[in-house]
mmCIF file of C-alpha atoms in Angstrom:
data_model
loop_
_atom_site.group_PDB
_atom_site.id
_atom_site.type_symbol
_atom_site.label_atom_id
_atom_site.label_comp_id
_atom_site.label_asym_id
_atom_site.label_seq_id
_atom_site.Cartn_x
_atom_site.Cartn_y
_atom_site.Cartn_z
ATOM 1 C CA MET A 923 -26.817 58.761 50.021
ATOM 2 C CA LYS A 924 -30.220 57.309 49.304
ATOM 3 C CA HIS A 925 -28.953 54.138 47.649
ATOM 4 C CA ILE A 926 -26.887 53.271 50.780
ATOM 5 C CA TYR A 927 -30.104 53.187 52.833
ATOM 6 C CA GLU A 928 -31.888 51.154 50.155
ATOM 7 C CA ARG A 929 -29.077 48.607 49.858
ATOM 8 C CA THR A 930 -28.795 48.326 53.646
ATOM 9 C CA ALA A 931 -32.544 47.617 53.816
ATOM 10 C CA LYS A 932 -32.233 45.019 51.056
ATOM 11 C CA TYR A 933 -29.293 43.174 52.629
ATOM 12 C CA THR A 934 -30.768 43.114 56.138
ATOM 13 C CA LYS A 935 -34.078 41.794 54.798
ATOM 14 C CA LEU A 936 -32.269 39.058 52.859
ATOM 15 C CA GLY A 937 -30.248 38.269 55.988
ATOM 16 C CA SER A 938 -33.388 37.869 58.080
ATOM 17 C CA LEU A 939 -35.041 35.599 55.511
ATOM 18 C CA LEU A 940 -31.885 33.477 55.158
ATOM 19 C CA THR A 941 -31.625 33.156 58.943
ATOM 20 C CA LEU A 942 -35.268 32.077 59.125
ATOM 21 C CA VAL A 943 -34.854 29.450 56.378
ATOM 22 C CA ILE A 944 -31.712 27.985 58.007
ATOM 23 C CA TYR A 945 -33.437 27.951 61.384
ATOM 24 C CA ILE A 946 -36.499 26.091 60.068
ATOM 25 C CA ALA A 947 -34.246 23.569 58.308
ATOM 26 C CA LEU A 948 -32.265 22.942 61.519
ATOM 27 C CA VAL A 949 -35.473 22.484 63.510
ATOM 28 C CA PHE A 950 -36.617 19.683 61.177
ATOM 29 C CA ILE A 951 -33.169 18.090 60.853
ATOM 30 C CA PHE A 952 -32.439 18.093 64.592
ATOM 31 C CA LYS A 953 -36.025 18.094 65.811
ATOM 32 C CA ASP A 954 -35.326 15.856 68.807
ATOM 33 C CA VAL A 955 -32.966 18.456 70.241
ATOM 34 C CA MET A 956 -34.184 21.718 68.756
ATOM 35 C CA TRP A 957 -37.859 21.423 69.735
ATOM 36 C CA LYS A 958 -36.912 21.551 73.416
ATOM 37 C CA ASP A 959 -34.316 24.320 73.159
ATOM 38 C CA PHE A 960 -36.516 27.324 73.960
ATOM 39 C CA GLU A 961 -33.541 29.626 74.538
ATOM 40 C CA THR A 962 -32.323 29.097 70.967
ATOM 41 C CA HIS A 963 -35.866 29.665 69.642
ATOM 42 C CA PHE A 964 -36.041 32.965 71.495
ATOM 43 C CA MET A 965 -32.593 34.207 70.440
ATOM 44 C CA LEU A 966 -33.035 33.349 66.755
ATOM 45 C CA GLY A 967 -36.565 34.754 66.710
ATOM 46 C CA PHE A 968 -35.313 37.948 68.319
ATOM 47 C CA SER A 969 -32.473 38.195 65.752
ATOM 48 C CA VAL A 970 -34.874 37.775 62.837
ATOM 49 C CA CYS A 971 -37.192 40.460 64.245
ATOM 50 C CA MET A 972 -34.263 42.834 64.761
ATOM 51 C CA LEU A 973 -33.048 42.335 61.193
ATOM 52 C CA LEU A 974 -36.527 42.868 59.769
ATOM 53 C CA GLY A 975 -37.004 45.951 61.951
ATOM 54 C CA THR A 976 -33.662 47.348 60.769
ATOM 55 C CA SER A 977 -34.650 46.679 57.177
ATOM 56 C CA TYR A 978 -37.922 48.602 57.489
ATOM 57 C CA PHE A 979 -36.181 51.414 59.366
ATOM 58 C CA PHE A 980 -33.633 51.999 56.588
ATOM 59 C CA GLN A 981 -36.249 51.592 53.859
ATOM 60 C CA HIS A 982 -38.431 54.209 55.528
ATOM 61 C CA ALA A 983 -35.420 56.524 55.902
ATOM 62 C CA ALA A 984 -34.562 56.070 52.208
ATOM 63 C CA GLU A 985 -38.075 57.047 51.169
ATOM 64 C CA LYS A 986 -37.723 60.325 53.065
ATOM 65 C CA LEU A 987 -34.496 61.290 51.291
ATOM 66 C CA PRO A 988 -34.658 63.157 47.961
ATOM 67 C CA ASP A 989 -33.491 61.422 44.813
ATOM 68 C CA GLU A 990 -29.789 61.751 44.160
ATOM 69 C CA LYS A 991 -28.844 64.604 41.851
ATOM 70 C CA LYS A 992 -27.191 63.832 38.535
ATOM 71 C CA ILE A 993 -23.486 64.636 38.667
ATOM 72 C CA ASP A 994 -21.832 66.664 35.914
ATOM 73 C CA SER A 995 -19.381 64.089 34.538
ATOM 74 C CA GLU A 996 -17.635 66.784 32.491
ATOM 75 C CA TYR A 997 -16.663 68.585 35.696
ATOM 76 C CA TYR A 998 -16.036 65.578 37.937
ATOM 77 C CA SER A 999 -13.745 64.073 35.327
ATOM 78 C CA ILE A 1000 -10.293 62.455 35.265
ATOM 79 C CA GLU A 1001 -8.912 65.914 36.116
ATOM 80 C CA PHE A 1002 -10.121 65.234 39.681
ATOM 81 C CA PRO A 1003 -11.067 68.837 40.601
ATOM 82 C CA VAL A 1004 -11.853 68.194 44.275
ATOM 83 C CA ASN A 1005 -10.724 70.004 47.404
ATOM 84 C CA GLU A 1006 -12.339 67.629 49.872
ATOM 85 C CA LEU A 1007 -12.772 63.880 50.154
ATOM 86 C CA ASN A 1008 -15.861 62.484 51.888
ATOM 87 C CA PHE A 1009 -15.593 58.704 51.957
ATOM 88 C CA GLN A 1010 -18.577 56.370 52.145
ATOM 89 C CA ASN A 1011 -18.509 52.577 51.943
ATOM 90 C CA ASP A 1012 -21.210 50.881 49.922
ATOM 91 C CA VAL A 1013 -23.077 47.811 51.146
ATOM 92 C CA SER A 1014 -21.484 45.068 49.050
ATOM 93 C CA LEU A 1015 -19.413 41.905 49.357
ATOM 94 C CA ILE A 1016 -16.567 43.288 47.235
ATOM 95 C CA PRO A 1017 -15.160 46.539 48.708
ATOM 96 C CA ASN A 1018 -16.875 49.434 46.993
ATOM 97 C CA SER A 1019 -16.496 53.015 48.189
ATOM 98 C CA TYR A 1020 -17.487 56.435 46.922
ATOM 99 C CA LEU A 1021 -16.157 59.932 47.202
ATOM 100 C CA VAL A 1022 -19.299 61.953 47.770
ATOM 101 C CA SER A 1023 -20.321 65.614 47.875
ATOM 102 C CA HIS A 1024 -21.354 67.397 51.075
ATOM 103 C CA THR A 1025 -24.956 66.348 50.350
ATOM 104 C CA GLY A 1026 -24.106 62.723 49.602
ATOM 105 C CA GLU A 1027 -24.093 62.645 45.779
ATOM 106 C CA ARG A 1028 -21.590 60.149 44.406
ATOM 107 C CA LEU A 1029 -18.724 61.877 42.564
ATOM 108 C CA TYR A 1030 -16.154 59.072 42.159
ATOM 109 C CA MET A 1031 -15.989 55.363 42.925
ATOM 110 C CA ILE A 1032 -13.130 53.276 44.362
ATOM 111 C CA THR A 1033 -13.181 49.512 43.908
ATOM 112 C CA PRO A 1034 -10.778 46.613 43.206
ATOM 113 C CA THR A 1035 -9.860 46.715 39.540
ATOM 114 C CA LYS A 1036 -11.858 44.591 37.142
ATOM 115 C CA ASP A 1037 -8.623 43.920 35.211
ATOM 116 C CA GLU A 1038 -7.794 41.282 37.852
ATOM 117 C CA PRO A 1039 -11.093 39.383 38.296
ATOM 118 C CA LEU A 1040 -9.757 36.631 40.587
ATOM 119 C CA LYS A 1041 -8.075 39.051 42.987
ATOM 120 C CA ARG A 1042 -11.190 41.216 42.875
ATOM 121 C CA LYS A 1043 -13.349 38.320 44.075
ATOM 122 C CA LEU A 1044 -10.862 37.454 46.831
ATOM 123 C CA THR A 1045 -11.209 40.944 48.318
ATOM 124 C CA THR A 1046 -14.546 39.724 49.679
ATOM 125 C CA PHE A 1047 -12.341 38.363 52.492
ATOM 126 C CA ALA A 1048 -10.721 41.026 54.686
ATOM 127 C CA ILE A 1049 -7.445 39.090 54.878
ATOM 128 C CA PHE A 1050 -6.812 39.682 51.158
ATOM 129 C CA LYS A 1051 -8.004 43.253 50.557
ATOM 130 C CA SER A 1052 -4.928 44.827 52.177
ATOM 131 C CA GLY A 1053 -2.455 42.945 50.025
ATOM 132 C CA LEU A 1054 -1.237 40.430 52.598
ATOM 133 C CA PHE A 1055 -0.339 37.618 50.173
ATOM 134 C CA PHE A 1056 -0.254 39.529 46.877
ATOM 135 C CA PRO A 1057 -0.770 43.169 45.856
ATOM 136 C CA ILE A 1058 -4.346 44.341 45.358
ATOM 137 C CA THR A 1059 -4.979 47.077 42.803
ATOM 138 C CA TYR A 1060 -7.842 49.547 43.187
ATOM 139 C CA ASP A 1061 -9.388 51.822 40.568
ATOM 140 C CA LEU A 1062 -10.450 55.387 41.232
ATOM 141 C CA ARG A 1063 -13.077 56.021 38.538
ATOM 142 C CA THR A 1064 -15.550 58.678 37.508
ATOM 143 C CA MET A 1065 -19.208 57.772 37.845
ATOM 144 C CA ASP A 1066 -19.334 57.063 34.102
ATOM 145 C CA GLY A 1067 -16.501 54.536 34.477
ATOM 146 C CA LYS A 1068 -13.395 56.422 33.309
ATOM 147 C CA VAL A 1069 -10.177 55.594 35.182
ATOM 148 C CA VAL A 1070 -8.797 58.563 37.111
ATOM 149 C CA SER A 1071 -6.067 56.703 38.970
ATOM 150 C CA GLN A 1072 -4.975 53.296 40.195
ATOM 151 C CA PHE A 1073 -3.193 52.338 43.394
ATOM 152 C CA SER A 1074 -1.900 48.999 44.595
ATOM 153 C CA ILE A 1075 -1.608 47.936 48.236
ATOM 154 C CA ARG A 1076 1.095 45.473 49.270
ATOM 155 C CA ASN A 1077 1.855 44.127 52.731
ATOM 156 C CA LYS A 1078 5.637 43.739 52.831
ATOM 157 C CA PHE A 1079 5.441 42.243 56.351
ATOM 158 C CA LYS A 1080 7.867 44.898 57.645
ATOM 159 C CA PHE A 1081 5.786 47.774 56.259
ATOM 160 C CA MET A 1082 2.796 48.585 54.057
ATOM 161 C CA GLN A 1083 3.503 49.960 50.591
ATOM 162 C CA MET A 1084 1.106 51.718 48.239
ATOM 163 C CA SER A 1085 2.047 52.518 44.654
ATOM 164 C CA VAL A 1086 -0.070 55.241 43.034
ATOM 165 C CA TYR A 1087 -0.516 55.512 39.253
ATOM 166 C CA ASP A 1088 -2.222 58.048 37.009
ATOM 167 C CA GLN A 1089 -4.829 57.228 34.344
ATOM 168 C CA THR A 1090 -2.049 56.078 31.960
ATOM 169 C CA LYS A 1091 -0.815 53.598 34.623
ATOM 170 C CA THR A 1092 2.416 55.585 35.094
ATOM 171 C CA LEU A 1093 3.847 55.504 38.625
ATOM 172 C CA ILE A 1094 3.491 58.935 40.235
ATOM 173 C CA SER A 1095 4.166 58.269 43.940
ATOM 174 C CA THR A 1096 4.839 55.638 46.585
ATOM 175 C CA ILE A 1097 3.491 55.594 50.136
ATOM 176 C CA VAL A 1098 5.200 53.684 52.957
ATOM 177 C CA MET A 1099 3.449 53.009 56.291
ATOM 178 C CA PRO A 1100 4.236 50.930 59.391
ATOM 179 C CA ILE A 1101 2.355 47.649 59.752
ATOM 180 C CA ALA A 1102 1.161 48.499 63.244
ATOM 181 C CA SER A 1103 1.072 51.915 64.893
ATOM 182 C CA VAL A 1104 -1.061 53.506 67.598
ATOM 183 C CA LYS A 1105 -1.312 56.612 65.416
ATOM 184 C CA ASN A 1106 -1.517 56.577 61.606
ATOM 185 C CA ARG A 1107 1.821 57.455 60.007
ATOM 186 C CA ALA A 1108 3.062 57.623 56.420
ATOM 187 C CA ILE A 1109 5.952 58.772 54.234
ATOM 188 C CA ILE A 1110 5.261 59.758 50.613
ATOM 189 C CA PHE A 1111 7.910 59.521 47.889
ATOM 190 C CA ASP A 1112 7.647 60.846 44.341
ATOM 191 C CA ALA A 1113 8.253 58.826 41.164
ATOM 192 C CA ASN A 1114 12.024 59.415 41.534
ATOM 193 C CA ASN A 1115 11.984 58.069 45.099
ATOM 194 C CA GLU A 1116 12.510 61.517 46.608
ATOM 195 C CA LYS A 1117 10.683 62.197 49.880
ATOM 196 C CA MET A 1118 7.670 64.482 49.352
ATOM 197 C CA HIS A 1119 5.805 64.402 52.663
ATOM 198 C CA GLU A 1120 5.953 62.759 56.061
ATOM 199 C CA MET A 1121 2.923 62.729 58.333
ATOM 200 C CA LYS A 1122 1.615 61.408 61.630
ATOM 201 C CA ALA A 1123 -1.821 61.467 63.239
ATOM 202 C CA LYS A 1124 -2.412 63.970 66.028
ATOM 203 C CA SER A 1125 -4.268 61.357 68.056
ATOM 204 C CA ALA A 1126 -5.131 57.669 68.122
ATOM 205 C CA TYR A 1127 -8.576 58.548 66.728
ATOM 206 C CA GLY A 1128 -7.032 59.663 63.470
ATOM 207 C CA ASP A 1129 -7.062 63.474 63.328
ATOM 208 C CA ILE A 1130 -4.210 64.474 61.037
ATOM 209 C CA ASP A 1131 -2.827 67.778 59.809
ATOM 210 C CA VAL A 1132 -0.550 67.262 56.822
ATOM 211 C CA ASN A 1133 2.132 69.931 56.433
ATOM 212 C CA ASN A 1134 4.991 70.218 53.946
ATOM 213 C CA PHE A 1135 8.614 70.738 54.957
ATOM 214 C CA GLU A 1136 8.053 74.509 55.151
ATOM 215 C CA GLY A 1137 5.107 74.065 57.504
ATOM 216 C CA LYS A 1138 2.376 74.855 54.977
ATOM 217 C CA ARG A 1139 -0.925 73.012 55.558
ATOM 218 C CA LEU A 1140 -1.660 70.584 52.703
ATOM 219 C CA ALA A 1141 -4.553 68.550 54.096
ATOM 220 C CA THR A 1142 -6.583 67.877 57.226
ATOM 221 C CA TYR A 1143 -8.082 64.499 58.028
ATOM 222 C CA ARG A 1144 -10.979 64.278 60.469
ATOM 223 C CA PHE A 1145 -12.539 61.034 61.624
ATOM 224 C CA GLY A 1146 -16.049 60.956 63.060
ATOM 225 C CA MET A 1147 -17.380 64.497 63.286
ATOM 226 C CA PHE A 1148 -16.900 66.976 60.449
ATOM 227 C CA PRO A 1149 -18.972 69.835 58.952
ATOM 228 C CA TYR A 1150 -21.405 67.558 57.095
ATOM 229 C CA ALA A 1151 -21.707 64.717 59.612
ATOM 230 C CA THR A 1152 -25.260 65.638 60.629
ATOM 231 C CA HIS A 1153 -26.571 65.584 57.053
ATOM 232 C CA PRO A 1154 -28.978 62.639 56.534
ATOM 233 C CA ALA A 1155 -26.760 61.293 53.741
ATOM 234 C CA PHE A 1156 -24.053 60.505 56.326
ATOM 235 C CA GLU A 1157 -26.218 59.131 59.110
ATOM 236 C CA ALA A 1158 -26.495 55.668 57.548
ATOM 237 C CA GLN A 1159 -22.963 54.859 58.665
ATOM 238 C CA ALA A 1160 -21.557 55.201 62.157
ATOM 239 C CA MET A 1161 -18.065 56.099 60.916
ATOM 240 C CA ASN A 1162 -17.329 58.877 58.451
ATOM 241 C CA THR A 1163 -14.126 60.501 57.275
ATOM 242 C CA HIS A 1164 -13.649 63.974 55.860
ATOM 243 C CA VAL A 1165 -10.437 65.206 54.223
ATOM 244 C CA SER A 1166 -9.901 68.850 53.312
ATOM 245 C CA LEU A 1167 -7.213 69.493 50.694
ATOM 246 C CA ALA A 1168 -5.280 72.707 50.074
ATOM 247 C CA SER A 1169 -6.589 74.560 47.032
ATOM 248 C CA ASP A 1170 -3.198 74.670 45.294
ATOM 249 C CA LEU A 1171 -2.281 70.982 45.532
ATOM 250 C CA SER A 1172 -0.898 69.376 42.401
ATOM 251 C CA HIS A 1173 -2.850 66.679 40.568
ATOM 252 C CA ILE A 1174 -0.305 64.084 41.730
ATOM 253 C CA GLU A 1175 -0.693 65.125 45.383
ATOM 254 C CA LYS A 1176 -4.495 64.935 45.199
ATOM 255 C CA LEU A 1177 -4.413 61.420 43.746
ATOM 256 C CA THR A 1178 -1.831 60.353 46.330
ATOM 257 C CA PHE A 1179 -3.836 61.706 49.262
ATOM 258 C CA ALA A 1180 -7.017 60.086 47.914
ATOM 259 C CA ALA A 1181 -5.264 56.690 47.897
ATOM 260 C CA LEU A 1182 -3.673 57.152 51.332
ATOM 261 C CA PHE A 1183 -6.821 58.337 53.073
ATOM 262 C CA TYR A 1184 -8.859 55.602 51.392
ATOM 263 C CA TYR A 1185 -6.529 53.055 53.008
ATOM 264 C CA TRP A 1186 -6.772 54.735 56.429
ATOM 265 C CA THR A 1187 -10.552 55.026 56.139
ATOM 266 C CA ASN A 1188 -10.925 51.307 55.488
ATOM 267 C CA ASN A 1189 -8.626 50.336 58.311
ATOM 268 C CA GLN A 1190 -10.151 52.343 61.176
#
């Protein structure tokens, strides 16, 4: 995704300039000590050079990528007609992720809901974004801003709970997960509190095959390497997640899996 490279370049350049300004200010404020501290001069100078070098590297990489294609918002609509979920985190203070195509075009966005502005701002801090002190609600939206689904994350101290809603804010499923587990695990209940699915990662690295009670494969979750991992659009981030969904999943199951795998992606 070209804009990921551009935003990374922008933020690293701003970080280098801010570091330089703070450093110069400290040198003048504590000049009696700082002028003689050559080790600090070297380390800060090296850090600034590294940040600037990283900025130019990502900017150069962005210029080599083609412009992002315009997505058909009539197709990628609230109907959510996807059979795979490629997650990418944006470079921003408030958590902002995208579901992208195999070539990196943004199809849907996931971000804390704007209906709760104070909670949205608090998600800047990692301690709040997983619902530790109060539930945090996230919107799954089309690229033209239409709500596809909402899900809230709540840390119940004994377990994690996610409530998934459709575009009308009607509860469609509930996900329960252990607070701490070597391998990702989850139980999914429907709106009537009947168990739908139970799943567990195949390994500590997060590979998961999701089967129903009859053994039919519903989804596969792969962390790290997947069919599109070598595409330039995915090289900007060290960690990538790819989820393949069964072609005959219901709308409710797709929305539920999108919420669940979003949570696992952001907690690797």
